[in-house]
Amino acid sequence: MSSTTLLHLDSSILGDHSVSRQVSAAIVARLTATDPTLRVVYRDLAADPLPHATPASMPADHPLSGGKGDAASQQALDDFLAADIVVVGAPMYNFSVPTQLRAWIDRILVPGKTFAYGAGGAVEGLAKGKRVIVALARGGSYADPSFAAVAEHAETYLRWVFGFIGVEPEFIIAEGIAAGRREAALEGALKSAAELKAA
């Protein structure tokens, strides 16, 4: 039995119509094909959302919770900490990530668990060694750097968030979905998923 755990998250509200869900599923299919013993833990953040952040809704491990915290939030943190590989289905809504995904991120950015402040305020990421792969779906195109610099707050945000905790994420991006390129974007992303390196 494999000791490697893959955490698979989806956050699109579009169900079967979602491009990010199709691509994240293809990523997981590729990785489990290369290692059929992978243990997969799945969470649908749209169907089973975490609440917006309050001190009481934080994991018990979070300083804001006062040591009490919320069981579902603690489980979300524990699942992330236990995972060797994390696959995230992340659509871009209104130039950023869905609130459901943001709520999950609020549960995994926990001082002393996924990051720590060192001397002079330097940050040390404590989640080093994890592999994070993001299936990102965008309605528009962000090839123009000047436009992307002011309007793209999904890929840039996720790169920063995971980098903050010590992980350099990989991205498979399908874009132009709402601009007449849905089929081509999906086909390209699925091809990239099929060519991912083994788990």
CSV table of C-alpha atoms in Angstrom, one decimal:
chain,number,residue,atom,x,y,z
A,1,MET,CA,0.0,0.0,0.0
A,2,SER,CA,1.3,3.4,-1.0
A,3,SER,CA,2.3,5.8,1.8
A,4,THR,CA,1.7,8.7,-0.6
A,5,THR,CA,-1.5,10.7,-0.2
A,6,LEU,CA,-3.1,12.9,-2.8
A,7,LEU,CA,-5.5,15.6,-1.7
A,8,HIS,CA,-7.9,16.6,-4.6
A,9,LEU,CA,-9.9,19.8,-4.2
A,10,ASP,CA,-12.5,21.3,-6.5
A,11,SER,CA,-14.0,24.8,-6.0
A,12,SER,CA,-16.1,25.5,-9.2
A,13,ILE,CA,-19.8,26.2,-8.7
A,14,LEU,CA,-20.6,25.0,-12.2
A,15,GLY,CA,-20.7,21.2,-11.7
A,16,ASP,CA,-20.3,19.1,-14.8
A,17,HIS,CA,-20.0,22.3,-16.9
A,18,SER,CA,-16.8,23.3,-15.1
A,19,VAL,CA,-13.5,23.3,-17.0
A,20,SER,CA,-11.4,23.3,-13.9
A,21,ARG,CA,-13.2,20.2,-12.6
A,22,GLN,CA,-12.5,18.3,-15.8
A,23,VAL,CA,-8.9,19.3,-15.8
A,24,SER,CA,-8.3,18.5,-12.1
A,25,ALA,CA,-9.9,15.1,-12.6
A,26,ALA,CA,-7.6,14.5,-15.6
A,27,ILE,CA,-4.6,15.4,-13.4
A,28,VAL,CA,-5.7,13.0,-10.7
A,29,ALA,CA,-6.3,10.3,-13.3
A,30,ARG,CA,-2.8,10.8,-14.7
A,31,LEU,CA,-1.1,10.6,-11.3
A,32,THR,CA,-3.1,7.5,-10.2
A,33,ALA,CA,-2.3,5.8,-13.5
A,34,THR,CA,1.4,6.3,-12.8
A,35,ASP,CA,0.9,5.1,-9.2
A,36,PRO,CA,-2.3,3.1,-8.7
A,37,THR,CA,-1.5,2.8,-5.0
A,38,LEU,CA,-1.9,6.5,-4.3
A,39,ARG,CA,-4.4,7.2,-1.6
A,40,VAL,CA,-6.8,9.9,-2.8
A,41,VAL,CA,-8.7,12.2,-0.5
A,42,TYR,CA,-11.4,14.3,-2.2
A,43,ARG,CA,-13.1,17.4,-1.1
A,44,ASP,CA,-15.7,19.5,-3.1
A,45,LEU,CA,-15.4,22.9,-1.6
A,46,ALA,CA,-18.5,24.1,-3.5
A,47,ALA,CA,-20.8,21.3,-2.4
A,48,ASP,CA,-19.4,21.1,1.1
A,49,PRO,CA,-18.1,24.7,1.8
A,50,LEU,CA,-16.2,25.9,4.8
A,51,PRO,CA,-17.8,29.0,6.3
A,52,HIS,CA,-16.2,32.5,5.9
A,53,ALA,CA,-13.5,33.0,8.5
A,54,THR,CA,-14.3,33.9,12.0
A,55,PRO,CA,-12.2,33.1,15.1
A,56,ALA,CA,-14.6,30.3,16.1
A,57,SER,CA,-14.5,28.8,12.6
A,58,MET,CA,-10.7,28.5,12.5
A,59,PRO,CA,-8.9,25.2,13.1
A,60,ALA,CA,-8.1,24.5,16.7
A,61,ASP,CA,-4.4,24.8,15.8
A,62,HIS,CA,-4.9,28.4,14.7
A,63,PRO,CA,-4.0,31.0,17.4
A,64,LEU,CA,-7.3,32.9,16.7
A,65,SER,CA,-9.4,29.9,17.8
A,66,GLY,CA,-8.3,30.0,21.4
A,67,GLY,CA,-7.6,26.3,21.2
A,68,LYS,CA,-11.2,25.4,20.5
A,69,GLY,CA,-11.9,25.9,16.8
A,70,ASP,CA,-14.1,24.1,14.3
A,71,ALA,CA,-13.8,20.4,13.6
A,72,ALA,CA,-14.3,20.7,9.8
A,73,SER,CA,-11.7,23.4,9.6
A,74,GLN,CA,-9.2,21.3,11.6
A,75,GLN,CA,-9.9,18.4,9.3
A,76,ALA,CA,-9.2,20.6,6.3
A,77,LEU,CA,-5.8,21.6,7.8
A,78,ASP,CA,-5.0,18.0,8.8
A,79,ASP,CA,-5.8,16.8,5.3
A,80,PHE,CA,-3.5,19.4,3.8
A,81,LEU,CA,-0.7,18.6,6.3
A,82,ALA,CA,-1.0,14.9,5.6
A,83,ALA,CA,-1.0,15.2,1.8
A,84,ASP,CA,2.1,14.7,-0.3
A,85,ILE,CA,0.4,15.9,-3.5
A,86,VAL,CA,-2.4,18.5,-3.7
A,87,VAL,CA,-4.4,19.0,-6.8
A,88,VAL,CA,-6.6,22.1,-6.8
A,89,GLY,CA,-9.3,22.9,-9.3
A,90,ALA,CA,-9.4,26.7,-9.3
A,91,PRO,CA,-11.7,28.7,-11.6
A,92,MET,CA,-11.2,32.4,-11.9
A,93,TYR,CA,-14.3,34.3,-10.8
A,94,ASN,CA,-14.3,38.1,-11.2
A,95,PHE,CA,-10.5,38.2,-11.5
A,96,SER,CA,-9.8,36.1,-8.4
A,97,VAL,CA,-10.4,32.7,-6.9
A,98,PRO,CA,-13.9,31.6,-5.6
A,99,THR,CA,-14.7,32.5,-2.1
A,100,GLN,CA,-15.0,28.7,-1.3
A,101,LEU,CA,-11.4,28.2,-2.2
A,102,ARG,CA,-10.4,31.3,-0.3
A,103,ALA,CA,-12.1,29.9,2.8
A,104,TRP,CA,-10.1,26.8,2.5
A,105,ILE,CA,-6.9,28.8,2.1
A,106,ASP,CA,-7.8,30.6,5.3
A,107,ARG,CA,-7.7,27.2,7.1
A,108,ILE,CA,-4.3,26.1,5.8
A,109,LEU,CA,-2.3,29.4,6.5
A,110,VAL,CA,-1.7,28.7,10.1
A,111,PRO,CA,1.4,30.0,12.0
A,112,GLY,CA,3.4,27.3,13.5
A,113,LYS,CA,1.9,24.7,11.1
A,114,THR,CA,2.5,25.9,7.5
A,115,PHE,CA,4.6,29.0,8.1
A,116,ALA,CA,6.7,30.6,10.8
A,117,TYR,CA,8.2,34.1,11.4
A,118,GLY,CA,11.9,34.1,12.1
A,119,ALA,CA,14.4,36.7,13.1
A,120,GLY,CA,13.7,40.2,11.7
A,121,GLY,CA,10.3,39.0,10.5
A,122,ALA,CA,11.6,36.7,7.8
A,123,VAL,CA,9.0,34.0,6.9
A,124,GLU,CA,9.8,30.3,6.7
A,125,GLY,CA,7.5,28.1,4.8
A,126,LEU,CA,6.8,24.9,6.7
A,127,ALA,CA,5.1,22.9,3.9
A,128,LYS,CA,8.2,22.3,1.9
A,129,GLY,CA,8.3,19.0,0.0
A,130,LYS,CA,4.6,19.0,-1.1
A,131,ARG,CA,3.7,18.9,-4.7
A,132,VAL,CA,0.9,21.3,-5.6
A,133,ILE,CA,-0.8,21.2,-9.0
A,134,VAL,CA,-3.4,23.8,-9.9
A,135,ALA,CA,-6.0,23.4,-12.7
A,136,LEU,CA,-6.8,27.0,-13.4
A,137,ALA,CA,-9.6,28.0,-15.7
A,138,ARG,CA,-10.0,31.6,-16.9
A,139,GLY,CA,-12.8,33.1,-19.0
A,140,GLY,CA,-10.5,35.7,-20.7
A,141,SER,CA,-7.0,35.7,-22.0
A,142,TYR,CA,-4.1,37.2,-20.0
A,143,ALA,CA,-1.3,37.0,-22.5
A,144,ASP,CA,-0.8,40.8,-22.4
A,145,PRO,CA,1.5,41.4,-19.5
A,146,SER,CA,0.2,44.9,-18.8
A,147,PHE,CA,-3.4,43.6,-18.6
A,148,ALA,CA,-2.4,40.6,-16.5
A,149,ALA,CA,-0.5,42.8,-14.1
A,150,VAL,CA,-3.7,44.7,-13.1
A,151,ALA,CA,-6.4,42.1,-13.7
A,152,GLU,CA,-5.1,38.6,-12.9
A,153,HIS,CA,-5.5,37.8,-9.3
A,154,ALA,CA,-6.0,34.0,-9.3
A,155,GLU,CA,-2.7,32.5,-10.6
A,156,THR,CA,-0.6,35.3,-9.0
A,157,TYR,CA,-2.5,35.0,-5.7
A,158,LEU,CA,-2.1,31.2,-5.6
A,159,ARG,CA,1.6,31.4,-6.5
A,160,TRP,CA,2.1,33.8,-3.7
A,161,VAL,CA,0.0,31.8,-1.1
A,162,PHE,CA,1.7,28.5,-1.8
A,163,GLY,CA,5.1,30.1,-2.1
A,164,PHE,CA,4.6,31.7,1.3
A,165,ILE,CA,4.3,28.3,2.9
A,166,GLY,CA,7.3,26.9,1.0
A,167,VAL,CA,5.7,25.3,-2.1
A,168,GLU,CA,6.3,26.2,-5.7
A,169,PRO,CA,3.0,25.2,-7.4
A,170,GLU,CA,2.6,23.8,-10.9
A,171,PHE,CA,-0.1,25.2,-13.1
A,172,ILE,CA,-2.2,23.8,-16.0
A,173,ILE,CA,-4.2,26.7,-17.4
A,174,ALA,CA,-7.2,26.8,-19.7
A,175,GLU,CA,-8.0,30.3,-20.7
A,176,GLY,CA,-10.2,32.2,-23.1
A,177,ILE,CA,-13.2,29.9,-22.1
A,178,ALA,CA,-15.7,32.7,-22.3
A,179,ALA,CA,-14.1,34.3,-25.3
A,180,GLY,CA,-14.9,31.5,-27.9
A,181,ARG,CA,-11.9,29.3,-27.0
A,182,ARG,CA,-13.6,26.8,-24.6
A,183,GLU,CA,-12.9,23.6,-26.6
A,184,ALA,CA,-9.4,24.5,-27.6
A,185,ALA,CA,-8.5,25.6,-24.1
A,186,LEU,CA,-9.9,22.5,-22.6
A,187,GLU,CA,-8.2,20.3,-25.1
A,188,GLY,CA,-4.8,21.9,-24.5
A,189,ALA,CA,-5.2,21.7,-20.7
A,190,LEU,CA,-6.2,18.0,-20.9
A,191,LYS,CA,-3.2,17.3,-23.1
A,192,SER,CA,-0.9,19.0,-20.5
A,193,ALA,CA,-2.6,16.9,-17.7
A,194,ALA,CA,-1.9,13.7,-19.7
A,195,GLU,CA,1.8,14.6,-20.0
A,196,LEU,CA,2.4,15.4,-16.3
A,197,LYS,CA,5.4,13.8,-14.8
A,198,ALA,CA,4.7,10.8,-12.5
A,199,ALA,CA,3.7,11.2,-8.9
